[in-house]
CSV table of C-alpha atoms in Angstrom, one decimal:
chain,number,residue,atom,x,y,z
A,1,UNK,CA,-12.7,7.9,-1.5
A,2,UNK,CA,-11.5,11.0,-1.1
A,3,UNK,CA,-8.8,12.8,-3.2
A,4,UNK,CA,-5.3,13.9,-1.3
A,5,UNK,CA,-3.3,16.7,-2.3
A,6,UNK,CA,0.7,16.3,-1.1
A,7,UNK,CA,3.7,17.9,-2.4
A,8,UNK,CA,5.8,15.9,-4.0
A,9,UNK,CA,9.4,16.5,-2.5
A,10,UNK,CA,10.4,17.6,0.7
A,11,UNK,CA,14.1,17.7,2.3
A,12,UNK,CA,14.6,17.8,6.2
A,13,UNK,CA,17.9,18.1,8.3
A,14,UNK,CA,18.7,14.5,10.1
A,15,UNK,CA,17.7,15.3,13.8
A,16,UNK,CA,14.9,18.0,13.0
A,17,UNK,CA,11.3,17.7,12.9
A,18,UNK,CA,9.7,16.6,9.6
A,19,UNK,CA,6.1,17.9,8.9
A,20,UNK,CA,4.6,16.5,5.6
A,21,UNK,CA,1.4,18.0,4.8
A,22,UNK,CA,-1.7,16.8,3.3
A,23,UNK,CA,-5.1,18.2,1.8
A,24,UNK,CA,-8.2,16.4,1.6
A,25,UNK,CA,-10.9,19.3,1.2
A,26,UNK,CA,-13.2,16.5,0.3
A,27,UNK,CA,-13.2,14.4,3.1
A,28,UNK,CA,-16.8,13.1,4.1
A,29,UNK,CA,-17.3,12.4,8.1
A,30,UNK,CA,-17.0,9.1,7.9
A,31,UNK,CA,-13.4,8.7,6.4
A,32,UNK,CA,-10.3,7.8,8.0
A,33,UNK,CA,-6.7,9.2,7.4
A,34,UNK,CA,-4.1,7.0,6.8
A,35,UNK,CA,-0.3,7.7,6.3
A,36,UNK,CA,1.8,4.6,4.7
A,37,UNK,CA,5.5,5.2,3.4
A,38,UNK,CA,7.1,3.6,1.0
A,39,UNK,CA,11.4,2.8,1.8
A,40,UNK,CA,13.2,1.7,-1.3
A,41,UNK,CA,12.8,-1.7,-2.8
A,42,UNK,CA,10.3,-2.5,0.1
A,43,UNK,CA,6.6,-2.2,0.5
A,44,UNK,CA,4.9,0.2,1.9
A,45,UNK,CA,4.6,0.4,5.9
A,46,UNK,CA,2.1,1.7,7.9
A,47,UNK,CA,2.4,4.7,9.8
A,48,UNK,CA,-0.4,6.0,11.4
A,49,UNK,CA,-4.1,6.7,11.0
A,50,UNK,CA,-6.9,9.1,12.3
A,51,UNK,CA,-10.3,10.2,12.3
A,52,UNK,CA,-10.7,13.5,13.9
A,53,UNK,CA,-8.4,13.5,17.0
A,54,UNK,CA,-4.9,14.2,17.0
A,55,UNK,CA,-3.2,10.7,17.1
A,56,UNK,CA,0.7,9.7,17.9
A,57,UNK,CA,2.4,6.3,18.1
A,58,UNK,CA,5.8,5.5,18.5
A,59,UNK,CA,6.9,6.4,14.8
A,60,UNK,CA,4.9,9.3,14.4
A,61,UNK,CA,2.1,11.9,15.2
A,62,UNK,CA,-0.8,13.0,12.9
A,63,UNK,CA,-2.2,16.2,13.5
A,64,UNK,CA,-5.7,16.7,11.6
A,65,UNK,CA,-7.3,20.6,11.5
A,66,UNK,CA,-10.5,20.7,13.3
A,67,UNK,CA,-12.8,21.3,9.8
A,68,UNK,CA,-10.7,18.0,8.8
A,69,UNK,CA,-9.6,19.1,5.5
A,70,UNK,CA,-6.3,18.5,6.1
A,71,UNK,CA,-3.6,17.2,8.1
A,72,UNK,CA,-0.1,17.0,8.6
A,73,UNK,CA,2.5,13.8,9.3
A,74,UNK,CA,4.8,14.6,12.2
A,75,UNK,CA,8.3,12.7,12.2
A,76,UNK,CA,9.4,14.2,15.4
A,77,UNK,CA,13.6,13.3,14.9
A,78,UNK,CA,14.0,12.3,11.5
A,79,UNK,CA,17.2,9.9,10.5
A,80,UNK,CA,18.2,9.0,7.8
A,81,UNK,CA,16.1,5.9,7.5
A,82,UNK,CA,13.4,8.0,7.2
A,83,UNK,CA,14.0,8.8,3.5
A,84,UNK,CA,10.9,7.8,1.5
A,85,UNK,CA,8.0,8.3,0.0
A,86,UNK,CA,4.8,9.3,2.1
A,87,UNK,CA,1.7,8.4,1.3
A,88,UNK,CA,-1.5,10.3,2.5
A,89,UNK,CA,-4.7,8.0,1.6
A,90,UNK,CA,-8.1,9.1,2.8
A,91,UNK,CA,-10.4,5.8,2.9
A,92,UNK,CA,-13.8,4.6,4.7
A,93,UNK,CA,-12.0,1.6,5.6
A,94,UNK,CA,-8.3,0.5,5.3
A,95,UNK,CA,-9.2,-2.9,6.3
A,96,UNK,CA,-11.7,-3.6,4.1
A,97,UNK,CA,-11.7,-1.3,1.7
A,98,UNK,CA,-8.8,-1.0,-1.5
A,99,UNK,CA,-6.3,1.7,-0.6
A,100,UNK,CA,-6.1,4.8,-3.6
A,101,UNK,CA,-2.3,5.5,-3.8
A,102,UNK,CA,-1.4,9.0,-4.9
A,103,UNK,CA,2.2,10.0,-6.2
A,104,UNK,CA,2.9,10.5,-2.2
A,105,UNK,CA,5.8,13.5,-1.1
A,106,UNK,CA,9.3,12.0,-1.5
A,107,UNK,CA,10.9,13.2,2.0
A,108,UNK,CA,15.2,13.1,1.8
A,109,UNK,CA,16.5,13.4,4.9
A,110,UNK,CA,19.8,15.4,5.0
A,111,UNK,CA,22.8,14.7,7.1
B,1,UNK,CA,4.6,-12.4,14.4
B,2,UNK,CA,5.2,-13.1,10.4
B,3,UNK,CA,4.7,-10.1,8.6
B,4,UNK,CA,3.2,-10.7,4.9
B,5,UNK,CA,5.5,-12.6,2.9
B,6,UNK,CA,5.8,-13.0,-0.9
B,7,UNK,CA,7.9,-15.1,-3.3
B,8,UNK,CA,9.4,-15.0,-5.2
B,9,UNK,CA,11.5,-12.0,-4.8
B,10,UNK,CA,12.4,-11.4,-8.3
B,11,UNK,CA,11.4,-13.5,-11.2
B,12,UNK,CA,12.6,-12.1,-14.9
B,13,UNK,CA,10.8,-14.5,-17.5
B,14,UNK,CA,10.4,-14.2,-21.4
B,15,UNK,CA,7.0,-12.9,-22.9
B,16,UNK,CA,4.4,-15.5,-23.4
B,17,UNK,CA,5.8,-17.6,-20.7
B,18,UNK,CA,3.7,-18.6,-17.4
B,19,UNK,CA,4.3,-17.1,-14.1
B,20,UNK,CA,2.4,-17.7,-10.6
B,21,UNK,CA,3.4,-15.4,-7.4
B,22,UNK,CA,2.6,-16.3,-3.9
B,23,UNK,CA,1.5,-14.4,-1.0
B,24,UNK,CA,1.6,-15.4,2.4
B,25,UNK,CA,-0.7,-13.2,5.1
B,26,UNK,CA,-0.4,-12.6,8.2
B,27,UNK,CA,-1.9,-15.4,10.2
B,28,UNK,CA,-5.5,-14.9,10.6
B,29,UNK,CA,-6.0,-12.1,8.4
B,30,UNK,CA,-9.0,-12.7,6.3
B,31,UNK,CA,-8.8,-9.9,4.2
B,32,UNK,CA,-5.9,-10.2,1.3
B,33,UNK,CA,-5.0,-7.5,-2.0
B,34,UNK,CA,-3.1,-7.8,-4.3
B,35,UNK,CA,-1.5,-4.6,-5.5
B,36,UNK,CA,1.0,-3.4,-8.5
B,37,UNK,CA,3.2,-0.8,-9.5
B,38,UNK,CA,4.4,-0.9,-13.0
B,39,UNK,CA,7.3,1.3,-13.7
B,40,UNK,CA,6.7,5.1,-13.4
B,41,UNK,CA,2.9,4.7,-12.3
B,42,UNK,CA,1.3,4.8,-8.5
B,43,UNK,CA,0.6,1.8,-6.9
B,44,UNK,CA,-2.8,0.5,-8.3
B,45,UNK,CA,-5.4,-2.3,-6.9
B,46,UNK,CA,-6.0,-5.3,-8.3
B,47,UNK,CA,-8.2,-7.8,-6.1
B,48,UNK,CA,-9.5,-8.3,-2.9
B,49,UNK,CA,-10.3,-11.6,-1.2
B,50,UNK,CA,-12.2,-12.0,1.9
B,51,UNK,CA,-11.2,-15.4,3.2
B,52,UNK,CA,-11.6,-17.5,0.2
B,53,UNK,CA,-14.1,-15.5,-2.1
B,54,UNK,CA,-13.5,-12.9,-4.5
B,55,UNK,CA,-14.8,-9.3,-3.0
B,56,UNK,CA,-13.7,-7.1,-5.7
B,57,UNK,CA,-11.9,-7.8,-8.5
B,58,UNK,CA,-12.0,-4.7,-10.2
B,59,UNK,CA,-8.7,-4.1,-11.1
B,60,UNK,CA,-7.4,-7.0,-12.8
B,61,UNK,CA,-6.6,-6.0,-15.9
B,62,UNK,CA,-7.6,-8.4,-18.0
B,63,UNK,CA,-8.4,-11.9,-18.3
B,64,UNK,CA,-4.4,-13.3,-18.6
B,65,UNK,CA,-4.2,-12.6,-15.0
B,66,UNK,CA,-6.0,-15.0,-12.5
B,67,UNK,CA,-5.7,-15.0,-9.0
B,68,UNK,CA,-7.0,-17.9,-6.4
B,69,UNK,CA,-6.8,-18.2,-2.5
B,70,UNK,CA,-7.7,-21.7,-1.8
B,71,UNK,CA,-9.0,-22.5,1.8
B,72,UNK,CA,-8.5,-18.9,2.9
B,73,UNK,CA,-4.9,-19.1,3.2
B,74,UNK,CA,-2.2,-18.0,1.4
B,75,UNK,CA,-3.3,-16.6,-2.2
B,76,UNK,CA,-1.4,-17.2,-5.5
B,77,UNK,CA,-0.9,-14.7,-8.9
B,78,UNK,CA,-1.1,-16.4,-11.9
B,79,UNK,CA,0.1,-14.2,-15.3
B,80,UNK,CA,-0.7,-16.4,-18.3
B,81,UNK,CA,0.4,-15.8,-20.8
B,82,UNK,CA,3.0,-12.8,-19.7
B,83,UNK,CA,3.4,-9.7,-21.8
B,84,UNK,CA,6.0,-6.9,-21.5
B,85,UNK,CA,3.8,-4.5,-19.8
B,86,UNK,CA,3.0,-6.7,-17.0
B,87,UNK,CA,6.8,-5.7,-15.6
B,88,UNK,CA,6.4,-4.0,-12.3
B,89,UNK,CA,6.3,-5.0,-8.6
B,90,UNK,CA,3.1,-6.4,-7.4
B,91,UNK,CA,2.4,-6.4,-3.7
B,92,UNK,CA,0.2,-8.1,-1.4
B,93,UNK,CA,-1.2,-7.1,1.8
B,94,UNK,CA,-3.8,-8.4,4.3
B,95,UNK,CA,-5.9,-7.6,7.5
B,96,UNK,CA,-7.5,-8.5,10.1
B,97,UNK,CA,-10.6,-6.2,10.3
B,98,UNK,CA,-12.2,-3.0,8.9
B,99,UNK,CA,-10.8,-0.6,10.4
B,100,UNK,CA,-7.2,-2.3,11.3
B,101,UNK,CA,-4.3,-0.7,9.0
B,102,UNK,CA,-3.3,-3.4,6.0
B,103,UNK,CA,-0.1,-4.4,6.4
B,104,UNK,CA,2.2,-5.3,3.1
B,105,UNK,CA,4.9,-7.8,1.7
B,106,UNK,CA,7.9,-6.4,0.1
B,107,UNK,CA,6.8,-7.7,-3.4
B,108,UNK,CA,7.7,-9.4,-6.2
B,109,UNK,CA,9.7,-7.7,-8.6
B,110,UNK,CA,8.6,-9.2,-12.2
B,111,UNK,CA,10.4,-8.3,-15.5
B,112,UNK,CA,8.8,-9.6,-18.8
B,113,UNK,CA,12.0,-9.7,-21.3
């Protein structure tokens, strides 16, 4: 699997946009990007995942650049329940294959 | 729908005592892992079961752990015996199909005193 690159803190004002980042400048054409997050003292929940269109649910949108080497983890009105840590994991397969948890970007979200 | 559930909870046990941890998938899920984060680390894999057979068990890490899933269902974590650095929270998670997300219990927290 591919490696990801994330910052690894991010703060955002409650109400505002949040935009986490991601690289993955290794990315073959065949992987998927998936974004999980990790709220305190409780596993980690799927957000969203991609594999070269823009996708959005009802949590979140993922944005992924056109050469696919990276993409970005749109909370569109952040709350305070949002606080955790994101997870950017680039994998052929999530259903089958083992997820490769990084350190992740630990957003605060800021009243 | 029943999300993945694990127990126990918590479980705080002395070193060279015997501990098993349960995981409950979501119904119909064939694929199950087992995960674990011990303290200050990244979550890290330890098994994968496809129904009731063994797909990868590459990260175990050694032979004190032994993990079973019996008629495809639910899948137990045995730890036998326990040592201090087997603290942490492991996690399970299941799915239904290749590319479907895994979805993940809340984990067990185990402490090794």
């Amino acid at each position: 699997d591919a490696k990801t690159t994330q910052p690894p803190s991010m703060d955002c004002a409650e109400g505002r946009a949040a935009n986490l980042p991601c690289n993955h400048s290794t990315i073959s054409g065949n992987e998927y990007v998936y974004w999980y997050r990790q709220i305190h003292s409780q596993g980690p929940q799927y957000i969203i995942h991609g594999l070269k269109n823009n996708e959005t649910n009802e949590m979140a949108s993922l944005i992924i650049t056109e050469d696919r080497k990276s993409s970005t983890l749109i909370l569109p009105h952040a709350t305070l329940r949002d606080t955790a840590v994101y997870y950017c994991i680039v994998t052929l397969s999530a259903g089958n294959t083992p997820l490769v948890f990084g350190k992740g970007t630990r957003l605060s979200v800021i009243a | 729908e029943a999300g993945v559930t694990q127990f126990p909870s918590h479980s705080v046990i002395e070193k060279g005592q015997t501990v098993t941890l349960r995981c409950d998938p979501i119904s119909g899920h064939d694929n199950l892992y087992w995960y674990r984060r011990v303290m200050g680390k990244e979550i890290k894999f330890l098994l994968h079961f496809v129904k009731e057979s063994k797909q990868d068990e590459s990260g175990m890490p050694n032979n004190r752990f032994l993990a079973e899933r019996t008629g495809g269902t639910y899948s137990t974590l045995k730890v036998q015996p326990a040592e201090l650095e087997d603290s942490g929270v492991y996690f399970c998670a299941s799915s239904q199909v290749q590319n479907q997300p895994q979805h993940f219990g809340d984990g067990t927290r185990l402490s090794i005193l």
